[in-house]
């Protein structure tokens, strides 16, 4: 009987353990889908870098050293490779890092699951990096073939991801039947996994498919079910995404009230979770709905709001689309000059991003606006460009519209021969369009336009001689003006050269001020100047090499200069920032991103060991975040930041010279700004002792001996 009870208890414990593991797997998949950027931070925090191995034996040793089982570490690396392939995680060279992990995973891929996972990663990478969708489909299909006989939870989740990605690639490549097949399998697997979040995502994916296929009734059905499930979850981002997509469906159905309701709901949700890129999309949907109702002032307001967000994010394509939309709105609002200004800006961005498809419509709209302003040279130029691009993209209707603008512009400019050539092209294209339309009609809208153009051209020929006589008079006056302008330009150039020389001398002197005087490398004043003008500094660190102040004497001037310049360049490139030489052995780092202090210490350790003159040399590190104080209204001077770093390095030095140490501080939210006032060492030490400032250190921070303020009176002046 006792054996039976023990067996029963053991059975229930095993069941509970399996359910907990299953719940953890599904929870991880949900966190990955909800926010890849946050998932990435968790993933790298759970691992110690660098991760290197060349065989299974080395991999098992690595797993033991990191406190993992071999299979557990392999799963961690698979997740990390997968998240590297996601957009928007904020990691430089993410594709290269993913490829590196995939190469390592190939060494230990022994099971069908492991091989299928690698094939899924390969499909994702080739699709995102090269847009080679056919190759991506091949990889995904091979991955599915590896998993035919497996039914465990991990495999079900992998199949769930593969079917989604495969369905999405088929959707992008317009293979609708195949896309729908895999997206339905993706949905079925979500229901089998019995997680409301995954089911809601699957329903929303099918809603997007049907919306793109203009099957709006089915799209509404799936979106409604997704929202019903999402409302029971504490997932504000998912709710906001679903509201945005539903708003787009209602917009396409011309249900303006419902479209505005869900678009505003989406905008509120994205604002709460801080997703500015999606907030811009919601603003654009609201603007489009107002535009469809010809409420152009409201549309313009929301386009401008979306544009501000996209400028802040640096998304050039989104900015260009917003500028195009603004141009259209201003044009419909009877403000052609503003419309033209925005459209020309959009044109520049589309050219920069090589977005030829968008350029066609932007060029045509510019030609339309310019024709209203009667700027025929501009009409001709942009209509010609639109025609070339439309012909390249095989868009006959856009070619026809471009030729209409071009013909009218050439006629107005008096270039009769070219206008007639364009007119012939217009007639020919009109006939082709009539033939392809397969709609019998005795009337063509282009016929009347053609007759009007011919009449206007004949009138233009009659007045052409008069214009030639006037042109001769204009050329004579222009020649006189040119000679006078040339003389004035010569005088101006002489003055400009003198001024440019003075500017060059001034710039040279300013540059020397910002350099360390002996090595001519960026120094203390260079750091101060950058802190004053820059807003992208997120972290500061002061690196002090033990015995580094003797480095110039030990190496000699030339070798010291070369070694220091190489070290500073390596630090700048690897850590993502800028290095400044304060004095021998003391280097200040301004970083554009925030790294964990121990991670930063380890990176610097590796970089020092790569340099022959600093190999094995111990160092101390003081590091702080920027801004240092939580109150944005309190401005901290650059020299104060430097003095704080010096104090932290001094504290780290007090812990001994036989190890690498870092010391960092973080003032608490209620800490007064006075802790950073002069004398800094006195006030900051008082703040630390009173618990107003949090101290972090990789050693025993209780042993830190802070430097004492050396004033005439040691009493606290406060």
XYZ file of C-alpha atoms in Angstrom:
718
model
C 0.000 0.000 0.000
C 2.808 2.379 0.918
C 4.545 1.611 -2.380
C 1.316 2.402 -4.209
C 0.967 5.784 -2.435
C 4.593 6.684 -3.165
C 4.113 5.723 -6.819
C 0.962 7.831 -7.012
C 2.746 10.840 -5.500
C 5.657 10.368 -7.904
C 3.231 10.164 -10.828
C 1.496 13.433 -9.915
C 4.863 15.148 -9.396
C 5.972 14.057 -12.858
C 2.721 15.285 -14.396
C 3.075 18.659 -12.630
C 6.687 18.927 -13.777
C 5.741 18.217 -17.415
C 2.900 20.756 -17.296
C 5.223 23.398 -15.815
C 7.791 22.773 -18.566
C 5.065 22.982 -21.223
C 3.743 26.226 -19.754
C 7.252 27.669 -19.752
C 7.776 26.801 -23.434
C 4.509 28.418 -24.506
C 5.173 31.454 -22.285
C 8.536 31.905 -23.978
C 6.934 31.788 -27.427
C 4.383 34.408 -26.330
C 7.098 36.725 -24.949
C 9.021 36.347 -28.211
C 5.999 37.320 -30.310
C 4.901 40.158 -28.023
C 8.268 41.974 -27.938
C 11.347 40.594 -29.681
C 13.486 43.462 -28.308
C 12.666 42.626 -24.673
C 13.074 38.921 -25.379
C 16.557 39.637 -26.758
C 17.579 41.429 -23.562
C 16.470 38.439 -21.479
C 18.242 36.022 -23.816
C 21.658 37.697 -23.662
C 21.353 38.195 -19.894
C 21.052 34.436 -19.425
C 24.305 33.683 -21.288
C 27.980 34.477 -20.784
C 29.934 35.628 -23.807
C 31.938 34.900 -25.900
C 30.412 31.575 -26.956
C 32.897 29.537 -28.980
C 33.252 25.790 -29.661
C 34.361 23.606 -32.546
C 33.118 20.184 -31.452
C 30.459 18.547 -29.299
C 33.026 17.927 -26.579
C 33.906 21.615 -26.393
C 30.201 22.454 -26.438
C 29.513 20.213 -23.444
C 32.405 21.809 -21.538
C 30.963 25.236 -22.381
C 27.518 24.182 -21.170
C 28.980 22.949 -17.861
C 30.904 26.196 -17.372
C 27.724 28.232 -17.893
C 25.602 26.072 -15.600
C 23.450 24.532 -18.354
C 22.779 21.053 -19.572
C 23.858 20.500 -23.162
C 20.306 20.424 -24.558
C 19.287 23.442 -22.507
C 22.191 25.561 -23.796
C 21.436 24.462 -27.374
C 17.828 25.672 -26.970
C 19.088 28.994 -25.598
C 21.336 29.463 -28.635
C 18.474 28.547 -30.984
C 16.253 31.216 -29.389
C 19.045 33.787 -29.605
C 19.673 33.058 -33.295
C 15.947 33.318 -33.968
C 15.602 36.678 -32.221
C 18.630 38.065 -34.092
C 16.617 37.526 -37.299
C 13.730 39.685 -36.057
C 13.473 43.356 -37.142
C 13.588 46.192 -34.637
C 15.629 44.582 -31.831
C 18.193 47.392 -31.921
C 21.322 45.247 -32.470
C 24.096 46.130 -34.906
C 25.133 43.409 -37.400
C 22.287 41.184 -36.194
C 22.322 39.106 -39.398
C 26.045 38.368 -39.034
C 25.551 37.371 -35.398
C 22.684 35.097 -36.380
C 24.826 33.439 -39.045
C 27.612 32.893 -36.521
C 25.221 31.121 -34.146
C 23.739 29.076 -36.993
C 27.257 27.895 -37.903
C 27.844 26.820 -34.297
C 24.458 25.081 -34.086
C 25.301 23.023 -37.181
C 28.094 21.357 -35.179
C 25.644 19.936 -32.615
C 22.536 19.427 -34.799
C 21.963 15.671 -34.419
C 18.165 15.325 -34.207
C 15.451 16.031 -36.819
C 14.222 18.836 -34.545
C 17.640 20.522 -34.521
C 17.999 20.222 -38.293
C 14.468 21.544 -38.859
C 15.197 24.492 -36.571
C 18.327 25.351 -38.567
C 16.391 25.123 -41.832
C 13.734 27.468 -40.437
C 16.459 29.953 -39.425
C 18.043 29.679 -42.886
C 14.680 30.372 -44.550
C 14.053 33.391 -42.325
C 17.539 34.776 -42.967
C 17.495 34.428 -46.763
C 14.001 35.920 -46.891
C 14.858 38.959 -44.759
C 18.402 39.589 -45.962
C 18.167 38.840 -49.687
C 14.402 38.734 -50.322
C 15.068 35.396 -52.064
C 11.611 34.079 -51.242
C 11.819 30.974 -53.426
C 14.934 29.828 -51.583
C 13.216 30.623 -48.281
C 10.235 28.435 -49.281
C 12.610 25.574 -50.083
C 14.220 25.802 -46.631
C 10.836 25.892 -44.883
C 9.538 22.889 -46.848
C 12.689 20.938 -45.960
C 12.161 21.852 -42.302
C 8.585 20.497 -42.396
C 9.838 17.251 -43.924
C 12.173 16.728 -40.944
C 9.265 16.947 -38.452
C 6.676 14.619 -39.993
C 6.752 11.970 -37.268
C 7.238 14.185 -34.182
C 4.412 15.345 -31.890
C 6.006 16.689 -28.655
C 5.265 20.252 -27.528
C 8.583 21.736 -28.681
C 7.997 20.263 -32.134
C 4.424 21.557 -32.215
C 5.693 25.068 -31.443
C 8.341 24.772 -34.152
C 5.724 23.617 -36.677
C 3.536 26.519 -35.555
C 6.342 29.002 -36.392
C 7.288 27.337 -39.695
C 3.701 27.278 -41.008
C 3.308 30.969 -40.135
C 6.534 32.004 -41.861
C 5.854 29.801 -44.889
C 2.300 31.125 -45.216
C 3.563 34.705 -44.960
C 6.173 34.164 -47.686
C 3.533 32.638 -49.956
C 1.316 35.664 -49.232
C 4.116 38.069 -50.152
C 4.778 36.189 -53.407
C 1.024 36.241 -54.234
C 0.627 32.440 -54.087
C -2.748 32.768 -52.392
C -3.870 29.144 -52.188
C -0.586 27.938 -50.713
C -0.549 30.877 -48.295
C -4.064 30.104 -47.062
C -3.229 26.409 -46.608
C -0.270 27.090 -44.323
C -1.951 29.930 -42.437
C -4.895 27.625 -41.667
C -2.458 24.988 -40.388
C -0.815 27.718 -38.303
C -4.237 28.530 -36.819
C -5.061 24.864 -36.149
C -1.778 24.389 -34.276
C -2.527 27.483 -32.185
C -5.828 25.927 -31.095
C -4.047 22.652 -30.313
C -1.580 24.555 -28.116
C -4.595 26.032 -26.278
C -3.081 29.443 -25.604
C -5.365 32.443 -26.109
C -2.509 34.737 -27.153
C -1.296 32.383 -29.887
C -4.867 31.801 -31.055
C -5.534 35.556 -31.213
C -2.338 36.066 -33.260
C -3.373 33.286 -35.657
C -6.885 34.709 -36.079
C -5.384 38.161 -36.719
C -3.011 36.705 -39.321
C -5.929 35.215 -41.247
C -7.765 38.539 -40.882
C -4.826 40.291 -42.530
C -4.767 37.704 -45.330
C -8.465 38.144 -46.134
C -8.209 41.923 -45.843
C -5.389 41.946 -48.406
C -7.540 39.767 -50.655
C -10.450 42.236 -50.212
C -12.615 39.565 -48.567
C -13.630 42.016 -45.865
C -16.462 39.940 -44.348
C -14.068 37.082 -43.547
C -11.440 39.558 -42.379
C -13.921 41.093 -39.921
C -14.875 37.629 -38.687
C -11.277 36.686 -37.831
C -10.360 40.105 -36.404
C -13.457 40.112 -34.186
C -12.514 36.706 -32.760
C -8.922 37.852 -32.232
C -10.050 40.968 -30.346
C -12.462 38.897 -28.221
C -9.584 36.677 -27.110
C -7.111 39.542 -26.685
C -9.412 41.505 -24.387
C -9.043 38.754 -21.787
C -5.246 39.065 -21.853
C -2.990 41.671 -20.309
C -1.343 42.381 -23.675
C -1.902 46.072 -24.552
C 0.354 45.943 -27.613
C -1.621 43.053 -29.129
C -4.897 44.887 -28.504
C -3.529 48.020 -30.170
C -2.300 46.083 -33.231
C -5.670 44.389 -33.658
C -7.501 47.721 -33.336
C -5.279 49.236 -36.046
C -5.913 46.366 -38.458
C -9.639 46.458 -37.807
C -9.620 50.220 -38.445
C -8.036 49.575 -41.858
C -10.758 47.082 -42.753
C -13.499 49.542 -41.794
C -11.694 52.243 -43.776
C -11.695 50.037 -46.883
C -15.405 49.372 -46.280
C -15.966 53.138 -46.000
C -17.421 52.745 -42.504
C -15.866 55.986 -41.332
C -17.159 56.103 -37.749
C -16.005 52.586 -36.932
C -12.668 53.181 -38.677
C -12.019 56.312 -36.593
C -13.088 54.608 -33.362
C -10.652 51.710 -33.751
C -7.839 53.886 -35.149
C -8.033 56.221 -32.131
C -8.143 53.187 -29.828
C -5.008 51.842 -31.539
C -3.239 55.212 -31.227
C -3.997 55.343 -27.486
C -2.681 51.802 -27.052
C 0.567 52.446 -28.939
C 1.114 55.630 -26.934
C 0.827 53.706 -23.658
C 3.317 51.015 -24.694
C 5.689 53.487 -26.388
C 5.557 51.994 -29.906
C 6.094 55.131 -31.991
C 6.417 53.306 -35.321
C 2.953 51.799 -34.936
C 1.592 55.072 -33.548
C 2.625 56.722 -36.820
C 0.653 54.084 -38.761
C -2.442 54.736 -36.639
C -2.151 58.488 -37.249
C -1.882 57.827 -40.985
C -5.036 55.676 -40.982
C -6.939 58.447 -39.162
C -5.679 60.999 -41.689
C -6.735 58.783 -44.617
C -10.237 58.388 -43.198
C -10.581 62.164 -42.883
C -9.220 62.531 -46.412
C -11.781 60.076 -47.791
C -14.442 62.338 -46.246
C -12.741 65.422 -47.764
C -12.069 66.808 -44.295
C -8.646 67.923 -45.417
C -7.694 70.147 -42.475
C -8.118 67.262 -40.029
C -6.276 64.935 -42.409
C -3.352 67.359 -42.612
C -3.145 67.598 -38.809
C -2.795 63.837 -38.432
C -0.348 63.496 -41.329
C 1.815 66.139 -39.624
C 1.639 64.227 -36.329
C 2.695 61.024 -38.097
C 5.514 62.891 -39.833
C 6.903 64.185 -36.535
C 7.035 60.637 -35.197
C 8.755 59.266 -38.322
C 11.340 62.076 -38.322
C 12.130 61.293 -34.694
C 12.547 57.610 -35.576
C 14.590 58.331 -38.702
C 12.352 56.172 -40.918
C 12.955 57.710 -44.364
C 10.406 55.630 -46.284
C 7.649 56.467 -43.800
C 8.637 60.138 -43.951
C 8.451 60.093 -47.734
C 5.000 58.496 -47.737
C 3.752 61.026 -45.199
C 5.141 63.895 -47.269
C 3.392 62.478 -50.344
C 0.131 62.190 -48.409
C 0.568 65.741 -47.102
C 1.137 66.976 -50.641
C -2.066 65.332 -51.828
C -4.004 66.724 -48.853
C -2.707 70.272 -49.337
C -3.490 70.054 -53.059
C -7.065 68.979 -52.378
C -7.254 71.729 -49.745
C -6.493 74.360 -52.423
C -2.921 74.990 -51.185
C -0.848 73.989 -54.244
C 2.402 75.706 -53.179
C 2.515 73.820 -49.888
C 1.557 70.663 -51.722
C 4.455 71.074 -54.150
C 6.949 71.730 -51.363
C 6.013 68.492 -49.569
C 5.931 66.440 -52.757
C 9.424 67.562 -53.774
C 10.740 66.597 -50.339
C 9.061 63.215 -50.700
C 10.648 62.830 -54.128
C 14.123 63.294 -52.695
C 13.544 60.633 -50.052
C 12.030 58.158 -52.533
C 15.076 58.636 -54.758
C 17.374 58.090 -51.789
C 15.592 54.830 -50.904
C 15.280 53.836 -54.613
C 11.504 53.353 -54.206
C 10.613 53.471 -57.894
C 7.008 52.352 -57.443
C 6.254 55.224 -55.078
C 8.188 57.631 -57.316
C 5.771 57.071 -60.204
C 2.749 58.304 -58.261
C 4.724 61.084 -56.580
C 6.061 62.366 -59.921
C 2.555 62.309 -61.430
C 1.134 64.255 -58.499
C 3.955 66.807 -58.782
C 3.139 67.212 -62.473
C -0.548 67.714 -61.627
C 0.184 70.316 -58.934
C 2.752 72.101 -61.098
C 0.254 72.291 -63.963
C -2.162 74.101 -61.673
C 0.674 76.509 -60.801
C 1.470 76.767 -64.522
C 5.116 75.797 -63.983
C 5.343 73.965 -67.282
C 9.054 73.187 -67.099
C 8.449 71.299 -63.877
C 5.384 69.574 -65.333
C 7.423 68.412 -68.313
C 10.361 67.233 -66.196
C 8.346 65.177 -63.712
C 5.892 63.829 -66.273
C 8.836 62.574 -68.336
C 10.351 60.842 -65.312
C 7.015 59.311 -64.364
C 6.565 58.005 -67.919
C 9.965 56.275 -67.915
C 9.337 54.622 -64.538
C 5.768 53.611 -65.443
C 7.008 52.030 -68.660
C 9.682 50.163 -66.689
C 7.037 48.888 -64.233
C 4.536 48.166 -67.056
C 1.798 50.472 -65.754
C -0.045 51.665 -68.897
C -2.579 53.875 -67.094
C 0.199 55.791 -65.365
C 2.067 56.041 -68.689
C -1.067 57.546 -70.257
C -1.465 60.094 -67.447
C 2.219 61.071 -67.676
C 1.948 61.611 -71.440
C -1.068 63.868 -70.948
C 0.884 66.127 -68.609
C 3.963 66.010 -70.841
C 2.073 66.924 -74.003
C 0.322 69.840 -72.334
C 3.605 71.103 -70.827
C 5.510 70.931 -74.124
C 2.721 72.817 -75.840
C 2.793 75.546 -73.194
C 6.586 75.737 -73.416
C 6.395 76.228 -77.175
C 8.338 73.074 -78.073
C 5.978 72.096 -80.887
C 7.975 69.233 -82.386
C 8.392 67.394 -79.098
C 4.783 68.089 -78.208
C 3.643 66.429 -81.428
C 5.868 63.417 -80.741
C 4.375 63.110 -77.244
C 0.917 63.503 -78.730
C 1.553 60.638 -81.145
C 2.646 58.477 -78.222
C -0.491 59.476 -76.343
C -2.731 58.532 -79.258
C -0.961 55.203 -79.695
C -1.165 54.358 -76.005
C -4.814 55.420 -75.915
C -5.596 52.974 -78.703
C -3.754 50.187 -76.857
C -5.693 50.884 -73.686
C -8.984 50.843 -75.616
C -8.079 47.527 -77.223
C -7.068 45.919 -73.904
C -10.083 47.169 -71.988
C -12.449 44.930 -74.051
C -15.297 47.327 -73.377
C -16.916 48.458 -76.655
C -17.521 52.165 -76.720
C -17.692 54.787 -79.442
C -16.399 57.440 -77.089
C -12.908 57.798 -75.692
C -12.148 60.517 -73.127
C -8.799 61.109 -74.830
C -10.328 62.066 -78.219
C -11.588 65.459 -77.098
C -8.288 66.143 -75.322
C -6.374 65.253 -78.498
C -8.463 67.641 -80.641
C -8.033 70.447 -78.142
C -4.264 69.921 -78.064
C -4.051 70.010 -81.892
C -6.007 73.287 -82.004
C -3.836 74.854 -79.319
C -0.656 73.737 -81.097
C -1.751 75.342 -84.378
C -2.457 78.589 -82.517
C 0.949 78.356 -80.923
C 2.655 78.060 -84.323
C 1.070 81.345 -85.384
C 2.360 83.182 -82.340
C 5.757 81.524 -82.394
C 7.379 84.177 -84.637
C 6.325 86.958 -82.293
C 7.841 85.077 -79.387
C 11.121 84.583 -81.268
C 11.455 88.362 -81.757
C 10.813 88.942 -78.076
C 13.303 86.211 -77.204
C 16.022 88.027 -79.210
C 15.464 91.153 -77.130
C 15.560 89.139 -73.945
C 18.855 87.492 -74.959
C 20.461 90.914 -75.545
C 19.348 92.149 -72.129
C 20.518 88.885 -70.543
C 23.986 89.279 -72.088
C 24.385 92.738 -70.545
C 23.176 91.492 -67.162
C 25.567 88.537 -67.392
C 28.617 90.770 -67.940
C 27.726 92.979 -64.984
C 27.036 89.933 -62.827
C 30.384 88.414 -63.801
C 32.263 91.508 -62.648
C 30.391 91.521 -59.354
C 31.033 87.784 -58.964
C 34.798 88.260 -59.385
C 34.793 90.826 -56.595
C 32.668 88.540 -54.447
C 34.925 85.536 -55.055
C 37.960 87.508 -53.962
C 36.199 88.489 -50.749
C 34.965 84.941 -50.222
C 38.460 83.460 -50.585
C 39.796 85.770 -47.911
C 36.937 84.891 -45.596
C 37.304 81.166 -46.312
C 40.994 81.303 -45.424
C 40.212 82.925 -42.098
C 37.510 80.314 -41.428
C 39.978 77.523 -42.190
C 42.511 78.965 -39.749
C 39.822 79.334 -37.089
C 38.635 75.740 -37.625
C 42.224 74.494 -37.300
C 42.684 76.344 -34.014
C 39.375 75.022 -32.676
C 40.391 71.490 -33.581
C 43.709 71.825 -31.767
C 41.915 73.095 -28.653
C 39.877 69.862 -28.571
C 42.976 67.660 -28.828
C 45.319 66.334 -26.163
C 48.375 68.616 -26.572
C 51.158 66.013 -26.900
C 49.550 63.217 -28.931
C 47.049 65.437 -30.823
C 44.395 62.788 -30.145
C 40.868 63.800 -29.035
C 41.165 65.060 -25.469
C 39.310 66.590 -22.544
C 38.111 69.700 -24.389
C 36.900 67.518 -27.261
C 34.771 65.572 -24.786
C 33.357 68.785 -23.301
C 32.482 70.119 -26.772
C 30.706 66.892 -27.735
C 28.728 66.766 -24.490
C 27.505 70.306 -25.132
C 26.281 69.707 -28.673
C 25.329 66.004 -28.660
C 22.135 64.332 -27.457
C 22.975 60.697 -28.300
C 25.320 59.951 -25.385
C 23.743 57.329 -23.122
C 26.684 56.227 -20.960
C 30.101 57.561 -19.863
C 33.065 55.550 -18.629
C 36.537 56.563 -17.416
C 39.192 53.896 -17.972
C 42.324 54.095 -15.812
C 45.165 51.665 -16.531
C 47.139 50.678 -13.453
C 50.649 52.114 -13.949
C 49.322 53.528 -17.249
C 50.671 56.997 -16.447
C 54.168 55.618 -17.092
C 53.249 54.131 -20.462
C 54.650 57.061 -22.487
C 57.981 56.867 -20.634
C 58.197 53.093 -20.949
C 57.361 52.917 -24.669
C 58.776 56.156 -26.001
C 56.864 58.886 -27.807
C 56.321 57.223 -31.206
C 55.374 53.771 -29.944
C 53.171 55.268 -27.218
C 51.304 57.429 -29.730
C 50.726 54.503 -32.103
C 49.606 52.130 -29.312
C 47.275 54.705 -27.742
C 45.686 55.680 -31.072
C 45.109 52.008 -31.921
C 43.614 51.302 -28.490
C 41.281 54.320 -28.677
C 40.124 53.377 -32.174
C 39.425 49.794 -31.049
C 37.475 51.009 -28.021
C 35.429 53.429 -30.142
C 34.507 50.899 -32.824
C 33.803 47.941 -30.544
C 31.901 49.751 -27.819
C 29.908 52.034 -30.122
C 31.089 55.438 -29.007
C 34.006 57.871 -28.919
C 37.246 57.721 -26.920
C 39.135 60.725 -25.486
C 42.678 60.719 -24.093
C 42.822 62.666 -20.824
C 46.443 61.818 -20.017
C 48.662 58.712 -20.306
C 46.736 55.712 -19.010
C 43.466 57.609 -18.572
C 40.860 57.320 -21.363
C 37.306 58.658 -21.278
C 34.570 56.856 -23.259
C 31.263 58.356 -24.392
C 28.917 55.567 -25.524
C 25.721 55.790 -27.573
C 24.158 52.743 -25.874
C 23.901 51.520 -22.302
C 25.791 48.308 -21.414
C 25.710 46.376 -18.175
C 28.729 47.361 -16.121
C 30.173 43.850 -15.913
C 29.615 43.349 -19.657
C 31.444 46.625 -20.356
C 34.267 45.580 -18.018
C 34.623 42.209 -19.777
C 34.611 43.800 -23.232
C 37.351 46.260 -22.242
C 39.339 43.386 -20.684
C 39.208 41.501 -23.992
C 40.177 44.601 -25.976
C 43.152 45.338 -23.709
C 44.371 41.751 -24.015
C 44.323 42.129 -27.812
C 46.872 44.974 -27.564
C 50.485 43.851 -26.955
C 51.323 46.839 -24.733
C 48.290 46.423 -22.443
C 48.112 42.619 -22.335
C 47.379 41.571 -18.753
C 47.435 45.141 -17.458
C 44.790 45.674 -14.783
C 42.513 48.668 -14.936
C 39.840 50.548 -13.037
C 36.585 51.743 -14.523
C 34.144 54.422 -13.434
C 30.857 54.425 -15.332
C 27.584 56.343 -15.187
C 24.446 56.735 -17.278
C 23.500 59.977 -19.030
C 21.541 61.844 -17.791
C 22.813 61.148 -14.297
C 19.834 62.674 -12.488
C 16.284 61.450 -13.033
C 14.856 64.993 -13.119
C 15.043 66.173 -16.776
C 14.775 69.818 -15.714
C 18.141 69.657 -13.897
C 21.000 70.118 -16.338
C 24.377 68.657 -15.324
C 27.460 70.393 -16.761
C 29.915 68.265 -18.792
C 32.811 69.033 -16.412
C 30.653 67.790 -13.517
C 30.206 64.454 -15.290
C 33.984 64.256 -15.681
C 34.605 65.040 -12.018
C 32.085 62.352 -10.982
C 33.938 59.822 -13.155
C 37.256 60.813 -11.578
C 35.811 60.220 -8.121
C 34.507 56.792 -9.164
C 37.903 55.794 -10.599
C 39.570 56.960 -7.392
C 37.143 54.790 -5.433
C 37.860 51.808 -7.675
C 41.624 52.335 -7.292
C 41.259 52.050 -3.521
C 40.182 48.389 -3.952
C 43.669 47.317 -4.993
C 45.800 47.062 -8.138
C 45.800 43.297 -8.724
C 42.352 43.077 -10.338
C 39.978 44.822 -12.728
C 37.342 46.835 -10.908
C 34.431 48.995 -11.857
C 32.488 51.432 -9.699
C 29.227 53.073 -10.752
C 26.659 55.268 -9.046
C 22.983 55.980 -9.630
C 21.334 58.865 -7.736
C 17.914 57.838 -6.444
C 14.820 59.644 -7.715
C 14.483 61.702 -4.553
C 18.152 62.730 -4.465
C 18.539 66.528 -4.642
C 20.559 68.174 -7.388
C 22.803 69.627 -4.675
C 24.753 66.345 -4.455
C 26.436 67.361 -7.727
C 27.240 70.929 -6.689
C 30.690 72.250 -5.762
C 32.653 71.058 -3.902
C 31.631 67.861 -5.692
C 33.727 65.346 -3.731
C 32.286 66.602 -0.444
C 28.628 66.689 -1.496
C 28.726 63.434 -3.484
C 30.389 61.548 -0.617
C 27.728 62.910 1.761
C 25.014 61.771 -0.667
C 26.508 58.256 -0.801
C 26.817 57.993 2.986
C 23.209 59.181 3.461
C 21.818 56.598 1.047
C 20.816 59.148 -1.600
C 23.079 57.524 -4.187
C 23.188 53.834 -5.116
C 26.725 52.439 -5.553
C 27.485 49.420 -7.755
C 30.789 47.554 -7.847
C 32.099 44.156 -8.880
C 33.995 43.943 -5.582
C 32.989 44.610 -1.968
C 31.722 48.190 -2.161
C 32.026 48.518 1.622
C 35.824 48.571 1.139
C 35.747 51.571 -1.202
C 37.697 54.526 0.186
C 36.278 57.657 -1.411
C 38.679 60.572 -1.928
C 38.241 63.268 0.690
C 37.577 66.874 -0.176
C 40.740 68.867 0.393
C 39.312 72.256 1.352
C 40.333 74.873 3.885
C 37.516 73.722 6.151
C 36.403 70.099 6.380
C 33.030 71.013 7.789
C 29.979 70.445 5.654
C 29.080 73.892 4.260
C 25.428 72.897 4.104
